[in-house]
Every structure is written in C-alpha cells, then in structure tokens.
Coordinates of C-alpha atoms in Angstrom, one line a residue:
X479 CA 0.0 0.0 0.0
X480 CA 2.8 2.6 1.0
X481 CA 4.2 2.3 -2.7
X482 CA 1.0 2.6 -4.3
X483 CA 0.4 6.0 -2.6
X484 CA 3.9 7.1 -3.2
X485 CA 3.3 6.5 -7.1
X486 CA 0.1 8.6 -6.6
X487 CA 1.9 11.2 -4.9
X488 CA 4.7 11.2 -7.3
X489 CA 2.5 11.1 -10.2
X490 CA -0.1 13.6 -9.2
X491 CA -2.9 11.4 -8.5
X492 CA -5.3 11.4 -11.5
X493 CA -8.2 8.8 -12.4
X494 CA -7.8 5.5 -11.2
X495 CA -6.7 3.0 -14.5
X496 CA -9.2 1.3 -14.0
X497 CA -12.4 3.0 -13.8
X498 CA -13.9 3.2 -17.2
X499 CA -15.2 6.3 -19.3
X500 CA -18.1 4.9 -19.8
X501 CA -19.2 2.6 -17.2
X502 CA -17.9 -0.5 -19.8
X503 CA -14.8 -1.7 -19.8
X504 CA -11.9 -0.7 -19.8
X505 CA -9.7 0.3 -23.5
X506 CA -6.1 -1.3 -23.3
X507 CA -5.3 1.9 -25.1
X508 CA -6.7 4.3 -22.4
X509 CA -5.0 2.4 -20.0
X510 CA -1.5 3.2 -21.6
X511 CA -2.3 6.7 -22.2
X512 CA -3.7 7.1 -18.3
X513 CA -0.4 5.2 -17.5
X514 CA 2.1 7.3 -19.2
X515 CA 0.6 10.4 -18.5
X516 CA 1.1 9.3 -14.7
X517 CA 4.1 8.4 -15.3
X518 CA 5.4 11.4 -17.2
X519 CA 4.3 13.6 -14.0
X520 CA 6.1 11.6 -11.9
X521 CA 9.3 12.6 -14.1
X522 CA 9.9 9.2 -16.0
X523 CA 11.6 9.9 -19.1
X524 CA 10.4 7.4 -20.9
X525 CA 6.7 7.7 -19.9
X526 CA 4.7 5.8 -22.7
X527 CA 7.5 3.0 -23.8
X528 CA 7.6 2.7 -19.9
X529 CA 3.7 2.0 -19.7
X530 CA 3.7 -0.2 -22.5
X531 CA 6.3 -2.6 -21.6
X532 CA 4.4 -2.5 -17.8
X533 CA 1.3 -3.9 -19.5
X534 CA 2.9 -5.9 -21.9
X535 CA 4.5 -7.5 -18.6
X536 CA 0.6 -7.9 -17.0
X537 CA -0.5 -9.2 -19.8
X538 CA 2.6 -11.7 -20.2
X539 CA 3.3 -10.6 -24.0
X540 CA 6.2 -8.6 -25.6
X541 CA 5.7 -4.7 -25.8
X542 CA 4.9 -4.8 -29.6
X543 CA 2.0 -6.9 -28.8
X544 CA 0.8 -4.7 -26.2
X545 CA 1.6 -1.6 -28.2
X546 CA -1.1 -3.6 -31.0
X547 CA -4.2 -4.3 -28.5
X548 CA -3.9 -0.9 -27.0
X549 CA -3.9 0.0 -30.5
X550 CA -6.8 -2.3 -31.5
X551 CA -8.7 -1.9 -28.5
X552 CA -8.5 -5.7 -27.4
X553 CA -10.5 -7.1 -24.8
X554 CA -8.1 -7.7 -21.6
X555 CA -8.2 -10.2 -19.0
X556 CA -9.8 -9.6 -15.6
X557 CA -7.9 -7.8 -13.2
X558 CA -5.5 -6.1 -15.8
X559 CA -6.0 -3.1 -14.8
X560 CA -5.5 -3.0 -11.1
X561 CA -2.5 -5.4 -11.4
X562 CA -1.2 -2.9 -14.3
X563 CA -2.1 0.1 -11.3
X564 CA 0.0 -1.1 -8.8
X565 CA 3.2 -1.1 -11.2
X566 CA 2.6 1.8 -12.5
X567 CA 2.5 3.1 -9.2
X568 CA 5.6 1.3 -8.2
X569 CA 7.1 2.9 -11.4
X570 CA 6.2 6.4 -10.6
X571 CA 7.9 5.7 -7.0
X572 CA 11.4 5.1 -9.2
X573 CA 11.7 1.8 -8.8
X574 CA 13.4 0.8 -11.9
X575 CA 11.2 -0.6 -15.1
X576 CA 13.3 -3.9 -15.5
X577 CA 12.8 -4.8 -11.7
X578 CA 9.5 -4.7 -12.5
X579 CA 9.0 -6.7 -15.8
X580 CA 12.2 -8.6 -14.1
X581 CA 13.7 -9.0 -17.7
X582 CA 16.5 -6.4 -19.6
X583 CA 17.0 -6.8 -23.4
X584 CA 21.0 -6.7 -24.0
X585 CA 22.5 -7.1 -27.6
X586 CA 19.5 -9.4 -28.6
X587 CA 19.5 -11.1 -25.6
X588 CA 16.7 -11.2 -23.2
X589 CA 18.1 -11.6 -19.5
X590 CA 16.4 -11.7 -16.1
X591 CA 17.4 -9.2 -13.8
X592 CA 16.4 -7.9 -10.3
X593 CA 17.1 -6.5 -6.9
X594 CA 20.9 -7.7 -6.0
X595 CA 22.4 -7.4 -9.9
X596 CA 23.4 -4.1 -11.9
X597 CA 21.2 -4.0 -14.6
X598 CA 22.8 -4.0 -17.8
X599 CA 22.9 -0.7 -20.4
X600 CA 22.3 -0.2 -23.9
X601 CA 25.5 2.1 -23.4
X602 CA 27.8 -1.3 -22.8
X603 CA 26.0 -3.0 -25.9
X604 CA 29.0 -1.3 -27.8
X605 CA 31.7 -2.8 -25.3
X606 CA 29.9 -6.7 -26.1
X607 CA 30.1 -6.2 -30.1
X608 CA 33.4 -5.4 -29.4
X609 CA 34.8 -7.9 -27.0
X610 CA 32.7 -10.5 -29.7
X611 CA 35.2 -9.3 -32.6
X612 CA 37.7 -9.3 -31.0
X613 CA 37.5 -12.8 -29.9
X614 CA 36.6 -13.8 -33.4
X615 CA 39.2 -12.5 -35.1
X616 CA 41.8 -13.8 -32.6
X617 CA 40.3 -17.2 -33.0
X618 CA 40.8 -17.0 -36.6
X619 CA 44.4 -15.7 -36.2
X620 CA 45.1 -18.7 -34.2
X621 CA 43.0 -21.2 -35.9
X622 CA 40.7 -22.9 -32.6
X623 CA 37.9 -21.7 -30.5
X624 CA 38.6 -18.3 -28.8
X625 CA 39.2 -18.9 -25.3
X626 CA 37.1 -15.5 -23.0
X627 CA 36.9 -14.2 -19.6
X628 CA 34.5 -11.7 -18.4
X629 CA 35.3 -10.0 -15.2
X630 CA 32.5 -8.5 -12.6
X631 CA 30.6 -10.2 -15.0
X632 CA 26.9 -9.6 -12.6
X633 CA 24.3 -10.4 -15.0
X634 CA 26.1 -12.2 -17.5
X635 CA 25.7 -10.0 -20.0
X636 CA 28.8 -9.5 -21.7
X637 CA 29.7 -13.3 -21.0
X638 CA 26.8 -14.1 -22.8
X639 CA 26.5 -11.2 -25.6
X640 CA 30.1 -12.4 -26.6
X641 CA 28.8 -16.2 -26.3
X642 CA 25.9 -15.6 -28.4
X643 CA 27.9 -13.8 -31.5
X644 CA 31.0 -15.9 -31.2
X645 CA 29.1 -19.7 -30.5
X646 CA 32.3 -21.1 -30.5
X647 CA 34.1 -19.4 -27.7
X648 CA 34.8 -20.5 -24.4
X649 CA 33.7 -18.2 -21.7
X650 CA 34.5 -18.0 -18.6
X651 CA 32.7 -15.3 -16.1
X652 CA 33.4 -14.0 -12.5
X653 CA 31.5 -12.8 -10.5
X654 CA 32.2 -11.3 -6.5
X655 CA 28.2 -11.0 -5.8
X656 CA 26.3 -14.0 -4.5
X657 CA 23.1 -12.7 -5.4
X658 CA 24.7 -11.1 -8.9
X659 CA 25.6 -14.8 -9.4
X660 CA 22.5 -16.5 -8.7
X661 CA 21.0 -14.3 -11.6
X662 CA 23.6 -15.3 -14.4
X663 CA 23.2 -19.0 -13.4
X664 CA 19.6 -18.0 -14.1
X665 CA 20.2 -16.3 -17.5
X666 CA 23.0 -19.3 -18.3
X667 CA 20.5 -21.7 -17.9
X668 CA 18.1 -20.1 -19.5
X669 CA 19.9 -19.0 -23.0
X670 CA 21.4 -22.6 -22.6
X671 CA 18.1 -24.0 -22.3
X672 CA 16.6 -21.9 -25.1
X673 CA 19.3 -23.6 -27.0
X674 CA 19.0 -21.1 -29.6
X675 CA 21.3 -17.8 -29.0
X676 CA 24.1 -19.9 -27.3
X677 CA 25.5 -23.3 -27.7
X678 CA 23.6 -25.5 -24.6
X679 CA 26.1 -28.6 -25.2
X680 CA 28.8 -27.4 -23.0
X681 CA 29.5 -29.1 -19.4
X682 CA 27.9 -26.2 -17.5
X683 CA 25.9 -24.5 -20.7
X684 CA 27.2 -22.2 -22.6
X685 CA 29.1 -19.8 -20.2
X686 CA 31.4 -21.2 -17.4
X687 CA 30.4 -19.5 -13.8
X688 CA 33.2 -18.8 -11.3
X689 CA 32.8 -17.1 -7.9
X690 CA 35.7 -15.0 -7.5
X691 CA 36.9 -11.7 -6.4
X692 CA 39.2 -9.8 -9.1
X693 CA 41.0 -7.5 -5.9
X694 CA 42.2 -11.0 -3.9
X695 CA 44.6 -13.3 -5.5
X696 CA 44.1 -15.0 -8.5
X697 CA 45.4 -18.0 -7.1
X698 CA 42.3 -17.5 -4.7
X699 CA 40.3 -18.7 -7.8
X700 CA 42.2 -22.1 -9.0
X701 CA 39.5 -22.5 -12.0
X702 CA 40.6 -19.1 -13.4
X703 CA 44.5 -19.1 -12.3
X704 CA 44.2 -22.5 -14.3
X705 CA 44.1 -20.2 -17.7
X706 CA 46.8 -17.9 -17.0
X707 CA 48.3 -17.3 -20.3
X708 CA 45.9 -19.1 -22.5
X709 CA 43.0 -16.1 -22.8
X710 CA 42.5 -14.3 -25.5
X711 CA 39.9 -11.8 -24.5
X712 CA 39.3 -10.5 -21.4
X713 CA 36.0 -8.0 -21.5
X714 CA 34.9 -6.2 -17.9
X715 CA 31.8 -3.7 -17.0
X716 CA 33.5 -3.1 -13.4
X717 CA 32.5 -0.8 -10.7
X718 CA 34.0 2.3 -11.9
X719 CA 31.7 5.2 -9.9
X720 CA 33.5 7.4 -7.8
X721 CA 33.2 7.7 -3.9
X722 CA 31.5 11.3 -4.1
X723 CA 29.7 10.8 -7.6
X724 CA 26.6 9.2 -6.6
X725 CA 24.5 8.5 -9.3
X726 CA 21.5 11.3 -9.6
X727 CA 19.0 9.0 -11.3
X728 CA 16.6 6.7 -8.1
X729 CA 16.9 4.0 -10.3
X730 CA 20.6 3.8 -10.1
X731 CA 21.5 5.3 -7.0
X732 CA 18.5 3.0 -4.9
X733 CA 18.2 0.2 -6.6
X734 CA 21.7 -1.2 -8.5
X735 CA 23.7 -2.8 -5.9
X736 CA 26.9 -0.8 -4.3
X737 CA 29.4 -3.3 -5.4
X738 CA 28.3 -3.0 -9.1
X739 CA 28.6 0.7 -8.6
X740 CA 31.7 2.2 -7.0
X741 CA 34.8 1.5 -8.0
X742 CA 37.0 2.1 -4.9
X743 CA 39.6 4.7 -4.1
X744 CA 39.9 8.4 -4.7
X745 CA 39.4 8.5 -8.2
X746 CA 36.7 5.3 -8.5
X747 CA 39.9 3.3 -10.2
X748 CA 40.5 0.6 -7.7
X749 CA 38.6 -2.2 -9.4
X750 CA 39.8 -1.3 -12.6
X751 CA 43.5 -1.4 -12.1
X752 CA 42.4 -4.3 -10.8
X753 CA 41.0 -5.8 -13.8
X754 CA 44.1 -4.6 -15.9
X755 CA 46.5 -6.6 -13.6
X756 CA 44.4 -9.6 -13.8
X757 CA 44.3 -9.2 -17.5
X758 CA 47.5 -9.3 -17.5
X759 CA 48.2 -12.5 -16.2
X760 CA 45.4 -13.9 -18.3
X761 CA 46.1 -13.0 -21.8
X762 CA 48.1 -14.6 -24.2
X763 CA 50.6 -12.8 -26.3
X764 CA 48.2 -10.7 -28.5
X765 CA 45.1 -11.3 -26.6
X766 CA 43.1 -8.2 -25.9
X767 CA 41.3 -6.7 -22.8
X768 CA 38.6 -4.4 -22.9
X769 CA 37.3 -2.4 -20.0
X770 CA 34.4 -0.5 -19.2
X771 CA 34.4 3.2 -17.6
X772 CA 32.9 6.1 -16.4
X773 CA 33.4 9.2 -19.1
X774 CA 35.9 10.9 -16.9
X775 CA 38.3 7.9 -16.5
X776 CA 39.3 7.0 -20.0
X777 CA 42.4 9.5 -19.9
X778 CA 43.1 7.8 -16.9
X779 CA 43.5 4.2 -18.2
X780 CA 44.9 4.9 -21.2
X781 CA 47.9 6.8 -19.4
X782 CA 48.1 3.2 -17.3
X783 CA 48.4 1.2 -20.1
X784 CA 50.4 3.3 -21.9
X785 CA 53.0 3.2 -18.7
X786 CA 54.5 -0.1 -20.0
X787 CA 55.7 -3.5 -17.6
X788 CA 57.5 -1.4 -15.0
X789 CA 54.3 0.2 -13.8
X790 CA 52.5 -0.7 -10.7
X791 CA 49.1 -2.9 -11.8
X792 CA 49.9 -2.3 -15.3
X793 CA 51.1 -4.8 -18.1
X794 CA 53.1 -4.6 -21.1
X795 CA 50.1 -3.6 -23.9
X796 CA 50.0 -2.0 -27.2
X797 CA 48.0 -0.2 -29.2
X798 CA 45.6 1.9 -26.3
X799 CA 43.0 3.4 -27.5
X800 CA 39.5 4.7 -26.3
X801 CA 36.1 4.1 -27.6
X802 CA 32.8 5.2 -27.2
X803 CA 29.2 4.4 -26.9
X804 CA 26.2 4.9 -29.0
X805 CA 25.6 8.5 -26.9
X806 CA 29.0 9.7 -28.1
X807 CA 30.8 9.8 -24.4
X808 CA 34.3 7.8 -23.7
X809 CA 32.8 4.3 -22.3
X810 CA 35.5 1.9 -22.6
X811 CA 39.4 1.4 -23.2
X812 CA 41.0 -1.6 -25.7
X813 CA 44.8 -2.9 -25.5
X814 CA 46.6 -5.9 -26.6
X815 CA 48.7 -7.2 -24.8
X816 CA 53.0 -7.8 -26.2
X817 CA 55.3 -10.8 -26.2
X818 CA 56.5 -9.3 -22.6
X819 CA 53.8 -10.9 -21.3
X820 CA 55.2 -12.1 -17.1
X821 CA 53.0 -14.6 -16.4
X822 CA 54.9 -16.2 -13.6
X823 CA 54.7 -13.0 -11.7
X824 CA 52.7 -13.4 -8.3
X825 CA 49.6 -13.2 -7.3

C-alpha cells in the first residue's frame, strides 16, 4: 500500500486506471495513455514506452503486442488493470522498469534481472560487439575456438553477448556477488536451455560461472588461475563510480547494488587497475582486454596502459585506445597485450 500512494503522490494522482469512461470496460489503449501520463508527472523519461512494456508484462506478452491491442482496442483479462495500477504506481515511486518486468533486453539477448544485480545498459552493448570481434578474429588468427573471460561479470551479460555472436568461444565469467551470481546462473540456464542464441552442449551451458573476487589473489580462484596465459579476451563492466559521484538517477542510485557501482579509491579506479593486472596474467601474447568506464576515466587508463611492464598494476600492452558508446561519451578502453607478457609473476 505505501508504494502505491507514493506512485500517486509522485505522479499527481489522477483517475484511477481502471475506472472506465463509460461505465464498460476498460480500453487497453486508455489504460497506456492514463499510465504514461502518470508516469510522465512523476518525471519518468520514458513515460509511454515505460507503460507499454508495464502492460505488456501484465499481460505476459512482448511490448509490440501490447503496443497492437492498446492500439486495436482488445478485450483484456480480468484484473488487468489494477494489477497494471499497482506497477505503474511502483514505477512512478522510481523503482526501476526492468525490476518490475524482471527482464532487460542486452544485444539481442533477453536476460532476467532484479534486486541484487546491476542492470545491464544499452550504453555497454558497444563494449559486447566489441569484445565479440575481438574474440573472433583472434580465434581465426590462431585457428581454434577463442578462449574468454569476463570480469565483474553480474548479470552475465557480456559473458553471454560475446557467447551468443562468437558460439564457438569459451567463456569464462566472474562474479564477486552471491546474489549477482545466482542471476547469471539464471540467464546461463536459460539461454542454454533456449538452445537457440548460445551453444547449450557445454559441461555447464554455454558460459562457465566462477565465484571470485578480481582485488584478492588470483590464485584464490584455482578454476581461473588454471588459464593464466591461455586467454584471449578478457572484456569487464567493473565498478567504476566514484566515492562522491553518486548516481542522480533513483533508479541507479536506490536500486543497483553498491558493489556494481563504485569502484574504490579516490578516483573510483580501484577495481579497474584491478581488472588490468588480472588481464595481464590472463592474456596470451596478442590477446586483448577491454574495460568498461565512467566518461571521466578513460584519460586515466589509457595513461596506465600506456606506462608499460614497470608500472605498478599495469602490463606490457600495445596499441591503447579509447572508444565510445552509442551517446558519443568515452565508455571503454581496448589494449593488446605484447610478447612481454610475465606470467609467472605473483599473485
């Protein structure tokens, strides 16, 4: 009850959705238009995609086929409308859309997500195109299947965006997060299940699961010290926020888990470094890592893997350069790693 009179507040109170025009039933497309216009005074940006994909949820269809009966004026179910009511007030409250539906589309892939995992971006969708080709061409350079790990890996996005365009590879994720986890076992099983987007005859499905945490030891995670020197990609989305930057969006800042979020340190960089050293160890001669970042940061990492083997958490890597995503900000950095490679170094 308190979040349905928070999403009233927030939304400016208005009609009920479900009390007719007319005294008859309720129109599917009146609901989404009293929906979104709630929605759109509460300050969602995305006020009628948002309502759509809230009743397409309801009515346990995808959005384009809830997009066609509001348009058609189809006869709904009982109870659609007070079930649709109480997330739209949920909605209006800021609790984020894909907690609601419990499912985020990334790079084709449809994945379950919900409170305890970092919901995955259309901003990283660049980063996962990009780890895939990467992988792909270094399996054709070296003639076998392209051997991946994804670090901070949460969902399994990435793990499995990279899986899904390169069916071949073998991927390898890592994840610190126990509830994080238990969701990409979910979306592994799932996608492995579907048997369609990712291979489902590999001993674990298509994407190997490790519990691990990229800060400790490597030798702390025998499974993943096991392929030191033998990766050839190694993709991350770490925690990159820093300690004063707290994300202005509810959605974010209340509802994606800390870990996933800051990065540790002064300058949010912790985890990162982090990643680069572990990359390090990882990669074959010519294999490439790929990290994600916040806008600010990519100066940052490009000067660390610019500083060759002699500096602290960084490798010996080539060819540094920054990309970005499909809004035009710096998102993510992309080395290979040399001959120089020290892969006896310790943990």
């Amino acid at each position: 009850m308190r979040a349905r009179r928070r999403g009233r507040a927030a939304g400016g109170g208005g009609d009920p959705l479900s009390a007719p025009a007319d005294g008859g039933a309720v129109d599917p497309g009146v609901l989404v238009r009293r929906a979104a216009a709630r929605l759109a005074a509460a300050g969602i940006p995305s006020p009628r995609p948002d309502a759509e994909a809230l009743l397409a949820s309801v009515l346990g269809v995808d959005r384009a086929a809830a997009r066609l009966a509001a348009l058609r004026g189809d006869a709904l179910p009982p109870g659609t409308a007070a079930a649709l009511e109480v997330l739209v007030d949920r909605r209006a409250a800021r609790e984020p859309l894909q907690h609601l539906t419990g499912r985020a589309p990334f790079d084709g892939l449809d994945l379950a997500v919900g409170p305890g995992v970092f919901v995955p971006r259309p901003e990283t969708e660049g980063l996962a195109r990009a780890a895939a080709a990467a992988a792909a061409a270094v399996g054709r350079r070296r003639g076998r299947p392209p051997v991946v790990v994804d670090l901070c890996a949460g969902s399994g996005a990435l793990a499995l965006a990279v899986a899904a365009r390169v069916p071949d590879a073998r991927v390898t994720a890592v994840e610190l997060s126990p509830d994080a986890l238990a969701w990409a076992r979910r979306n592994v099983r799932a996608l492995g299940a579907e048997g369609g987007a990712v291979p489902a005859d590999r001993p674990g499905g298509p994407v190997r699961l490790l519990a691990g945490d990229v800060t400790a030891p490597l030798a702390a995670v025998p499974d993943l010290a096991a392929l030191v020197g033998d990766v050839d990609v190694v993709v991350s989305n770490p925690p990159y926020i820093p300690p004063g930057a707290v994300p202005v969006d509810p959605e974010v800042r209340d509802h994606d888990p800390a870990l996933a979020l800051y990065g540790g340190g002064d300058d949010g960089l912790l985890v990162p470094r982090a990643v680069l050293a572990v990359a390090a160890r990882l990669l074959a001669p010519g294999g490439v890592v790929l990290v994600e970042h916040a806008e600010v940061q990519q100066e940052a990492l490009l000067a660390l893997l610019a500083a060759g083997p002699g500096a602290p958490d960084a490798g010996s890597w080539r060819g540094a350069t920054g990309a970005a995503d499909l809004t035009g900000r710096p998102r993510w950095v992309q080395a290979v790693r040399t001959a120089a490679a020290c892969h006896d170094a310790p943990s």
